XYZ file of C-alpha atoms in Angstrom:
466
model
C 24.836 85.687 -74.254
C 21.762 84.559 -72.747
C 18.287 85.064 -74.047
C 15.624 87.480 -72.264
C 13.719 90.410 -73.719
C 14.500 92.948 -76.042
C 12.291 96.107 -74.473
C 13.296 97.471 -71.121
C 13.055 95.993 -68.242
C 14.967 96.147 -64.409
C 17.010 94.106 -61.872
C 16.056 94.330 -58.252
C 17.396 92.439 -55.953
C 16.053 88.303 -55.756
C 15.741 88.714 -52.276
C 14.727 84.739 -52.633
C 15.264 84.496 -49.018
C 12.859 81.151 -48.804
C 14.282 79.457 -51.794
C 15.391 76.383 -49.287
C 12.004 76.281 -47.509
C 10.241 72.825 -48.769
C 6.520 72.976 -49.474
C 4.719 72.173 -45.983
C 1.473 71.380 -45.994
C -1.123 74.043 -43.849
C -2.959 72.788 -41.176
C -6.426 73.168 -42.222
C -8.414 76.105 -40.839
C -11.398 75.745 -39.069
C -13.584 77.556 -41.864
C -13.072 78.497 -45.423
C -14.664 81.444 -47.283
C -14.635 80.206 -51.227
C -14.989 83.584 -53.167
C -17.019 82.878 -56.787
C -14.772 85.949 -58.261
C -11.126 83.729 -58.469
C -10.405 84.125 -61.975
C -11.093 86.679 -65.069
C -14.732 86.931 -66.221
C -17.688 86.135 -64.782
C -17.703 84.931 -61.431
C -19.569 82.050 -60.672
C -22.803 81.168 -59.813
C -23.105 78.673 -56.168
C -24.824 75.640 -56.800
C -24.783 74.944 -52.965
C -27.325 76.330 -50.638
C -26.464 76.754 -46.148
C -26.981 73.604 -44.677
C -25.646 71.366 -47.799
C -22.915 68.992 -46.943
C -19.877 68.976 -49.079
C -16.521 66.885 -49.442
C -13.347 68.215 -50.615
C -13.082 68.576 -54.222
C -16.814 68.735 -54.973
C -17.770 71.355 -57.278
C -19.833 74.261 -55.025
C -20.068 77.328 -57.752
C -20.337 76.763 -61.626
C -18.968 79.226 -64.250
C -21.287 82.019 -64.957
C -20.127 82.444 -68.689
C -18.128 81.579 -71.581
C -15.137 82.985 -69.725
C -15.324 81.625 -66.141
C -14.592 78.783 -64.098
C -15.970 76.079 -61.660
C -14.900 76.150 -58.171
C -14.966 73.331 -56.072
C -15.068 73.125 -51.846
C -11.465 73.327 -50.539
C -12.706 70.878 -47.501
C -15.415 68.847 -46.148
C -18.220 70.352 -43.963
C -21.280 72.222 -43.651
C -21.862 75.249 -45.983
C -22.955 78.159 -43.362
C -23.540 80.774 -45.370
C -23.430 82.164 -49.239
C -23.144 86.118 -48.471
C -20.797 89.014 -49.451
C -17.260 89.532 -48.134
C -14.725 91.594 -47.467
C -11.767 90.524 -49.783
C -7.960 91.539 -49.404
C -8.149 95.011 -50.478
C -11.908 95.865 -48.300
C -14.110 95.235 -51.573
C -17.285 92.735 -51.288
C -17.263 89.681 -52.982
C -19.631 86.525 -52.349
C -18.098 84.141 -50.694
C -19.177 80.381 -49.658
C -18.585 79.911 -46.157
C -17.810 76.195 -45.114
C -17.287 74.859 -41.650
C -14.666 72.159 -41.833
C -15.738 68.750 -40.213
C -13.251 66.331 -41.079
C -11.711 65.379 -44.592
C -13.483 63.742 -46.646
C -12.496 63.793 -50.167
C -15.137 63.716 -53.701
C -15.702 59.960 -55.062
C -12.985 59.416 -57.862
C -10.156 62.281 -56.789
C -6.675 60.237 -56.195
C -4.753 61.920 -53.732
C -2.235 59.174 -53.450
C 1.429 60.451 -54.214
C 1.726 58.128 -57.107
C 3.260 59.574 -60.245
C 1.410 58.963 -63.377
C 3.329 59.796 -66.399
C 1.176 57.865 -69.026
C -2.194 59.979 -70.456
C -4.983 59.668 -72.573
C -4.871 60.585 -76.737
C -8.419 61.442 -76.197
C -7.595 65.554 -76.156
C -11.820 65.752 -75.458
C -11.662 64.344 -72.665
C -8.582 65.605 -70.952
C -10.104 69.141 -72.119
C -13.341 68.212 -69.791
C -11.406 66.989 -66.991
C -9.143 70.657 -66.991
C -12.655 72.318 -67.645
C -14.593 70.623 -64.740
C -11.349 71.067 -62.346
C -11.550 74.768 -62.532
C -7.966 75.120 -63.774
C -7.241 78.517 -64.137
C -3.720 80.066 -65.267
C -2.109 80.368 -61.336
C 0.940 82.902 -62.882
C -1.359 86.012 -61.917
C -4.132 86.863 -64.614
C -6.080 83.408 -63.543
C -8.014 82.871 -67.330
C -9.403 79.818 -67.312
C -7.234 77.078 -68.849
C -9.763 75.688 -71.043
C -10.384 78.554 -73.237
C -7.120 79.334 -73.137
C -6.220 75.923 -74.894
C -8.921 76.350 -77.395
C -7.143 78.665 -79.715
C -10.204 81.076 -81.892
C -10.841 79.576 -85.483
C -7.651 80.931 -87.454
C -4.878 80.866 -84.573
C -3.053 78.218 -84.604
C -0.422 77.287 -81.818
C 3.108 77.220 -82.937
C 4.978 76.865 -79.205
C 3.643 76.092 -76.044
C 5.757 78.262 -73.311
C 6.324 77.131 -69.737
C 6.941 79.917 -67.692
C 9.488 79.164 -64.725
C 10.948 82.540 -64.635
C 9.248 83.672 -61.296
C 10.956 86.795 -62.156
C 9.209 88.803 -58.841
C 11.499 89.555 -55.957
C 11.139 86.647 -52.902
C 8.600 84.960 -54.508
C 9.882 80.887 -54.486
C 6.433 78.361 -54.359
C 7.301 77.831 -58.334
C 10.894 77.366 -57.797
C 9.949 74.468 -54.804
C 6.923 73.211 -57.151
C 9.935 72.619 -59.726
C 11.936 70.853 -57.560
C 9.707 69.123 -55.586
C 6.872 68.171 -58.206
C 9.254 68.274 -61.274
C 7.735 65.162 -62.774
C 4.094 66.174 -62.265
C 5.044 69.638 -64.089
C 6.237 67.789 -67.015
C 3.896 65.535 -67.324
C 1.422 68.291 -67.318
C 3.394 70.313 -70.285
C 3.256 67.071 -72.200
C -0.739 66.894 -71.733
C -0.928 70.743 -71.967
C 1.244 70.008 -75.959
C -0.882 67.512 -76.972
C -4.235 68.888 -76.309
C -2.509 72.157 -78.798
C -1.004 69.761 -81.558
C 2.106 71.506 -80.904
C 5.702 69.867 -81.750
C 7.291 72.129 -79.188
C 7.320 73.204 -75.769
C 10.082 74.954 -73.568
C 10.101 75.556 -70.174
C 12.085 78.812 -69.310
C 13.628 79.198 -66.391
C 15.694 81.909 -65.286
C 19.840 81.658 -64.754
C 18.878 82.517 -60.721
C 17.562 79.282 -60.516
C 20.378 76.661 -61.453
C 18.930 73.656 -59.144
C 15.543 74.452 -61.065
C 17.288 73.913 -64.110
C 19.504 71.221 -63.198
C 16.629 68.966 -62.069
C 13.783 69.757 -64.646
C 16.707 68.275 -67.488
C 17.175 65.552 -65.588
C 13.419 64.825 -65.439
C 13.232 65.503 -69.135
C 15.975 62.528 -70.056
C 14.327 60.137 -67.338
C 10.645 60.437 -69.019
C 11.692 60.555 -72.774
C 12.894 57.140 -72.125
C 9.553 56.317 -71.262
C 7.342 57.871 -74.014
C 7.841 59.663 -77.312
C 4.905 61.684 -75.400
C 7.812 63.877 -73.817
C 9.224 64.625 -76.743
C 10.174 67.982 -78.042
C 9.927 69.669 -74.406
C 12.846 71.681 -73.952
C 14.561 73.713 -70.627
C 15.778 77.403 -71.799
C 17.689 78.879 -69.419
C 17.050 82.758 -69.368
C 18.460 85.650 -68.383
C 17.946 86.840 -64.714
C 15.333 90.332 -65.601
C 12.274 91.471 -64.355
C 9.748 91.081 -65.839
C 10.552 88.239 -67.689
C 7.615 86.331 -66.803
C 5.192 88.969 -68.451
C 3.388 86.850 -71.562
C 4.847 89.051 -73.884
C 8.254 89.785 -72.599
C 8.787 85.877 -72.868
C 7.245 84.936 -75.971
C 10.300 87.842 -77.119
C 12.740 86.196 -74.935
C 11.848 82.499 -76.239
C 10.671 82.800 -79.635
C 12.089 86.481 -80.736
C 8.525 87.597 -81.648
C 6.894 90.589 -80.599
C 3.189 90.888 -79.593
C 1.487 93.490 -81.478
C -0.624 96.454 -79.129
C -3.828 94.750 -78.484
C -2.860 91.271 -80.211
C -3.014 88.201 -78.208
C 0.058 85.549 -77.593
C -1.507 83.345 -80.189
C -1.878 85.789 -83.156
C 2.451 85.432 -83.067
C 1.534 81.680 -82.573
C 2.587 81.075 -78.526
C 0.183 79.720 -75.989
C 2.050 80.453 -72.439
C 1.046 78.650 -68.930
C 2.508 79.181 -65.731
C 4.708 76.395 -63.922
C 1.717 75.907 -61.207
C -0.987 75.730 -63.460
C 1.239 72.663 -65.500
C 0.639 70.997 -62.263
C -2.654 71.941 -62.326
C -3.417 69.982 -65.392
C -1.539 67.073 -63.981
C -3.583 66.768 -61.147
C -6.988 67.336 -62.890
C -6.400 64.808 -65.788
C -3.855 62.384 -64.004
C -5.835 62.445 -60.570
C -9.439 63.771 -61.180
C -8.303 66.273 -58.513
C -9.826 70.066 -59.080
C -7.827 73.024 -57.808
C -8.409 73.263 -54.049
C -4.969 74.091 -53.026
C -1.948 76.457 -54.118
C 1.828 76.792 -52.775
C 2.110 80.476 -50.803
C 5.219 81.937 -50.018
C 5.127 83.944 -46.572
C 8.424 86.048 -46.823
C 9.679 89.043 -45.563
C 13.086 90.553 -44.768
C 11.943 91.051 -41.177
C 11.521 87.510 -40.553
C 13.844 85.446 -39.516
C 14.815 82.550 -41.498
C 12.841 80.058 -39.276
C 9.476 81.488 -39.931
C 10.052 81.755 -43.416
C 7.698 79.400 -45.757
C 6.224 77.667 -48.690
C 2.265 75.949 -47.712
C 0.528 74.107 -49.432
C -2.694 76.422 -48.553
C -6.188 75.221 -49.126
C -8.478 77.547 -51.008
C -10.607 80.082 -49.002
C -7.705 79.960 -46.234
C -8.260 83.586 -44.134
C -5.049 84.751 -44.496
C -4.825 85.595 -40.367
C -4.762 82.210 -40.033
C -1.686 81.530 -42.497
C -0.149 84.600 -40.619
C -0.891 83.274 -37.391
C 0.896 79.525 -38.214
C 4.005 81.265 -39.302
C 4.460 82.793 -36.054
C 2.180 85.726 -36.020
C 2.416 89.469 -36.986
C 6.406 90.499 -37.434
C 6.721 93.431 -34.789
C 8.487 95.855 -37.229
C 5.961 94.372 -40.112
C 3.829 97.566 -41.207
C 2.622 96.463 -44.344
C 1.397 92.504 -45.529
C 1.660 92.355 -49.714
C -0.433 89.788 -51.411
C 2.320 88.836 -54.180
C 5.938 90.664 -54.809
C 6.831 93.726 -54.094
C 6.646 94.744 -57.697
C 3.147 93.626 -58.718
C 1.366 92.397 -55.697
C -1.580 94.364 -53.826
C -1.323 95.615 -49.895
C -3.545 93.800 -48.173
C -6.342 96.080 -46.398
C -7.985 92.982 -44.783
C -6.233 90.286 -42.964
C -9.362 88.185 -42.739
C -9.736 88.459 -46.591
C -9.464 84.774 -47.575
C -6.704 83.131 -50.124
C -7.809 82.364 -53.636
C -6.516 80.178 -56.455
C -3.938 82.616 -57.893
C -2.755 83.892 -54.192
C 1.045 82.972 -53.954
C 2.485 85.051 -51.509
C 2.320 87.111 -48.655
C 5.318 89.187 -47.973
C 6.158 91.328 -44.827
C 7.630 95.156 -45.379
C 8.689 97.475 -42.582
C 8.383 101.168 -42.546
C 11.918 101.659 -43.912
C 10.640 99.561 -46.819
C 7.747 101.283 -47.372
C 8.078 104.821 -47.167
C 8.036 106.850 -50.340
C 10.513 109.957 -50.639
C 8.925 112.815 -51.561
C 7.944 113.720 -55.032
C 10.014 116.171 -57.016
C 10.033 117.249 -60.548
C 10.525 114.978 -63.458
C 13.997 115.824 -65.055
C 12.889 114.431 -68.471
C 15.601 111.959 -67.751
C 13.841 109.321 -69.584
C 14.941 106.684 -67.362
C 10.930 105.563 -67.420
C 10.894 104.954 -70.827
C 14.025 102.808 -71.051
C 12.510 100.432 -68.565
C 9.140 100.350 -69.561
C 8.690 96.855 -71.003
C 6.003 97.659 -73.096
C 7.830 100.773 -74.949
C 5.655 102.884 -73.699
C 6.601 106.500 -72.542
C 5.418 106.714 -68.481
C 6.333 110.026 -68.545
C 3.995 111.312 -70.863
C 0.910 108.916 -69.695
C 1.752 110.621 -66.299
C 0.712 114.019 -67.493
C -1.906 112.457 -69.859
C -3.433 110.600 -66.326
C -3.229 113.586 -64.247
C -4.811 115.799 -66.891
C -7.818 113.481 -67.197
C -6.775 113.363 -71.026
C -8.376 109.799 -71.822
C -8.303 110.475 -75.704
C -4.593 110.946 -75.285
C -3.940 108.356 -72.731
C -5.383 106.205 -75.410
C -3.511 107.182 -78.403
C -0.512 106.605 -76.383
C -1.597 103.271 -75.321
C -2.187 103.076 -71.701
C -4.451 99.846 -72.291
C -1.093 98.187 -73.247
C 0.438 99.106 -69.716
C 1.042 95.858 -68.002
C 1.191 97.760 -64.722
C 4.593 95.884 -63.948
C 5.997 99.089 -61.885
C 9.382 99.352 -63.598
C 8.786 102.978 -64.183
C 7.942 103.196 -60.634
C 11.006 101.311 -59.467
C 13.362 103.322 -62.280
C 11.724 107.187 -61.531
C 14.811 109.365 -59.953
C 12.411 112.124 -59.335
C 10.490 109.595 -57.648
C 6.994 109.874 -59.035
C 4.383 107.806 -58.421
C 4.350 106.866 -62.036
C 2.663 102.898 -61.475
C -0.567 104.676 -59.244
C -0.985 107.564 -61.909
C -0.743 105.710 -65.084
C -3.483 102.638 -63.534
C -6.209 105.171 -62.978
C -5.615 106.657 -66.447
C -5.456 102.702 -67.503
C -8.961 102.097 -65.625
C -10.428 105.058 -67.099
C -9.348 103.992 -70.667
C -10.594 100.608 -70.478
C -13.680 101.240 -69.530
C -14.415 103.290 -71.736
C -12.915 100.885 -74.617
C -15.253 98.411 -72.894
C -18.452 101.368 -73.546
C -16.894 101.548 -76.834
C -17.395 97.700 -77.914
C -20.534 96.728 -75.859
C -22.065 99.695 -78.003
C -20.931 98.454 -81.232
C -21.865 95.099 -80.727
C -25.562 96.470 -79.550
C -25.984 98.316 -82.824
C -24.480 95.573 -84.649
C -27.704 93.581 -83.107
C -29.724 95.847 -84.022
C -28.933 96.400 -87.189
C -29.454 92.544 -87.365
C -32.760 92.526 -86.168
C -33.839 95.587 -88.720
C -32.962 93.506 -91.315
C -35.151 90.253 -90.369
């Protein structure tokens, strides 16, 4: 029997439906709007002003703390304007506006298709290079890579995890980044082990994805005859279940270890990157090149399988304009997802621009996207038995409604990884996945009250004492 996760956890339907679209590269768009707000923490701060020139790849924002990355121009042009934006879902963020003249490319970036499988011992540097590429993690949360692969004194890396899974119905830019930049990938899992001191890494993959698989093993055997670097990278084929791609449903799956409630991946001793953001670290240490494009999947069951897709997007894309290359607005479309139908976010603002960790847009039609109408919860429990996370929706439900946060919290909400299984599972069809995130936003902020006061009287305290 086949590995996967121990707690929970659904099947919908792949619905992989551009799985045999190749990556194509996007024309580029006229103009790009570079949010400084594309990964967790801090957004950064522009170190461009309107009227600068700037070439592709050249750093335009620098991270505004410990936790936050650089972010570099997607193209070559004229910065317009440094202002605030509407992003997908109609909130402001400041954006760097860049009219595109030509393509001129940042002194030192390679963007030759030469493979380089050979790397650096010097773990320093390649640690700058991912730092001053902006490499964030491109499976969804977006942390920045470099902290990530600094472990906190104490923590020590056991297993470096690959994640391959794209467990989220029709999404397929990691299954074509497998196939189409398999070598890169590895390569990048072989810098991404070294820099940890790890003897192992495995790149799981899920059983839906054979050709995935099939080729990645084959890369594997080619480039351990090349360098002892490759050694101890492993493909584990996984069970097809969603969500397997969740941190700490695959640390279970791989490693049989579960992630304690409000523990990290490396207090059990894992240290888990996406696919894409293996690449990422291929391209920043192998070719100087920062992160200024991502693979999108435009999908949809209501469009035909000539306008379905995988770009190669450049960063700060308006999304009208991807829309508008793959053949315009579907007439029965109704509602534009950034991401899966599972996790992903409707999209409130077509001219909302792409950021590093966009990787889909999806298409749904009314019929998709109507909601039955709410009835009572039978106490069926079916909730509960999906939840990933053990958790008990049903009860955080009335907890959420109830404005209970001391309850919510005791029941741990924060631990919710908002993955909508409950959602997708409820008979009585509740919306469990919208009640339980308010209660979650609630809770975490005040956790976040909680710690920035300790930490103030902590200071204080200090500061009596000198």
């Amino acid at each position: 029997m086949k590995r996967t996760f121990s707690i929970g956890g659904v099947h919908p339907a792949d619905s992989k439906i551009s799985r045999g679209c190749a990556i194509e590269v996007l024309p580029t768009p006229p103009v790009v709007y570079i949010s400084v707000a594309q990964h967790i923490g801090a957004p950064a701060k522009p170190i461009v002003a309107p009227g600068d020139k700037v070439k592709t790849g050249q750093p335009v924002a620098e991270p505004g703390g410990f936790v936050s990355a650089y972010i570099h121009s997607s193209v070559s042009g004229t910065v317009k304007s440094i202002a605030p934006r509407k992003d997908l879902a109609g909130n402001w963020q400041t954006c760097i506006e860049i009219q595109v003249e030509g393509d001129e490319w940042a002194e030192g970036i390679d963007t030759s298709d030469t493979l380089i499988t050979d790397f650096t011992d010097d773990n320093k540097l390649i640690m700058d290079k991912i730092r001053l590429g902006g490499v964030v993690g491109l499976g969804g949360a977006t942390f920045p890579t470099h902290v990530k692969l600094a472990p906190p004194p104490g923590k020590k890396c056991e297993m470096l995890i690959i994640n391959g899974c794209e467990c989220e119905p029709y999404l397929t830019s990691d299954f074509r980044t497998l196939l189409e930049k398999g070598e890169q990938v590895v390569t990048g899992v072989a810098i991404i082990k070294q820099v940890l001191g790890v003897d192992k890494a495995t790149i799981a993959i899920e059983d839906n994805k054979p050709e995935a698989i099939s080729h990645i093993t084959s890369v594997l055997e080619t480039l351990r005859k090349k360098s002892p670097k490759f050694e101890g990278i492993s493909v584990m084929s996984l069970m097809k279940k969603y969500p397997e791609g969740g941190e700490k449903q695959l640390i279970d799956a791989v490693m049989g270890r579960q992630v304690p409630s409000g523990a990290l991946p490396i207090d059990v001793g894992a240290v888990v990157q996406n696919v894409a953001t293996a690449l990422a670290v291929y391209d920043a240490v192998q070719k100087n090149k920062p992160i200024v494009d991502n693979s999108v999947t435009v999908t949809g069951d209501c469009l035909p399988m000539d306008r379905q897709h995988n770009f190669l997007v450049r960063v700060g894309t308006p999304l009208s304009y991807i829309i508008e290359h793959a053949g315009g607005m579907p007439e029965n479309a109704v509602k534009v997802i950034s991401g899966g139908p599972m996790m992903g976010k409707a999209i409130a603002n077509l001219d909302a621009a792409t950021l590093k960790g966009t990787s889909a847009l999806l298409f749904l039609t009314a019929e998709q996207t109507k909601r039955q109408p709410e009835t009572n919860c039978i106490r069926c429990g079916k909730c509960a038995q999906a939840c990933p996370m053990g958790l008990e929706p049903f009860l955080l439900q009335k907890y959420a409604r109830l404005d209970n946060a001391e309850a919510l919290e005791e029941n741990a909400v924060q631990d919710c990884i908002e993955c909508g299984c409950c959602l997708y599972s409820c008979p009585a069809y509740i919306p469990l996945l919208d009640i339980i995130r308010q209660g979650k936003v609630k809770v975490m902020g005040i956790i976040r009250a909680r710690a920035a006061a300790a930490k103030a009287a902590a200071e204080a305290a200090k500061a009596e004492k000198k």
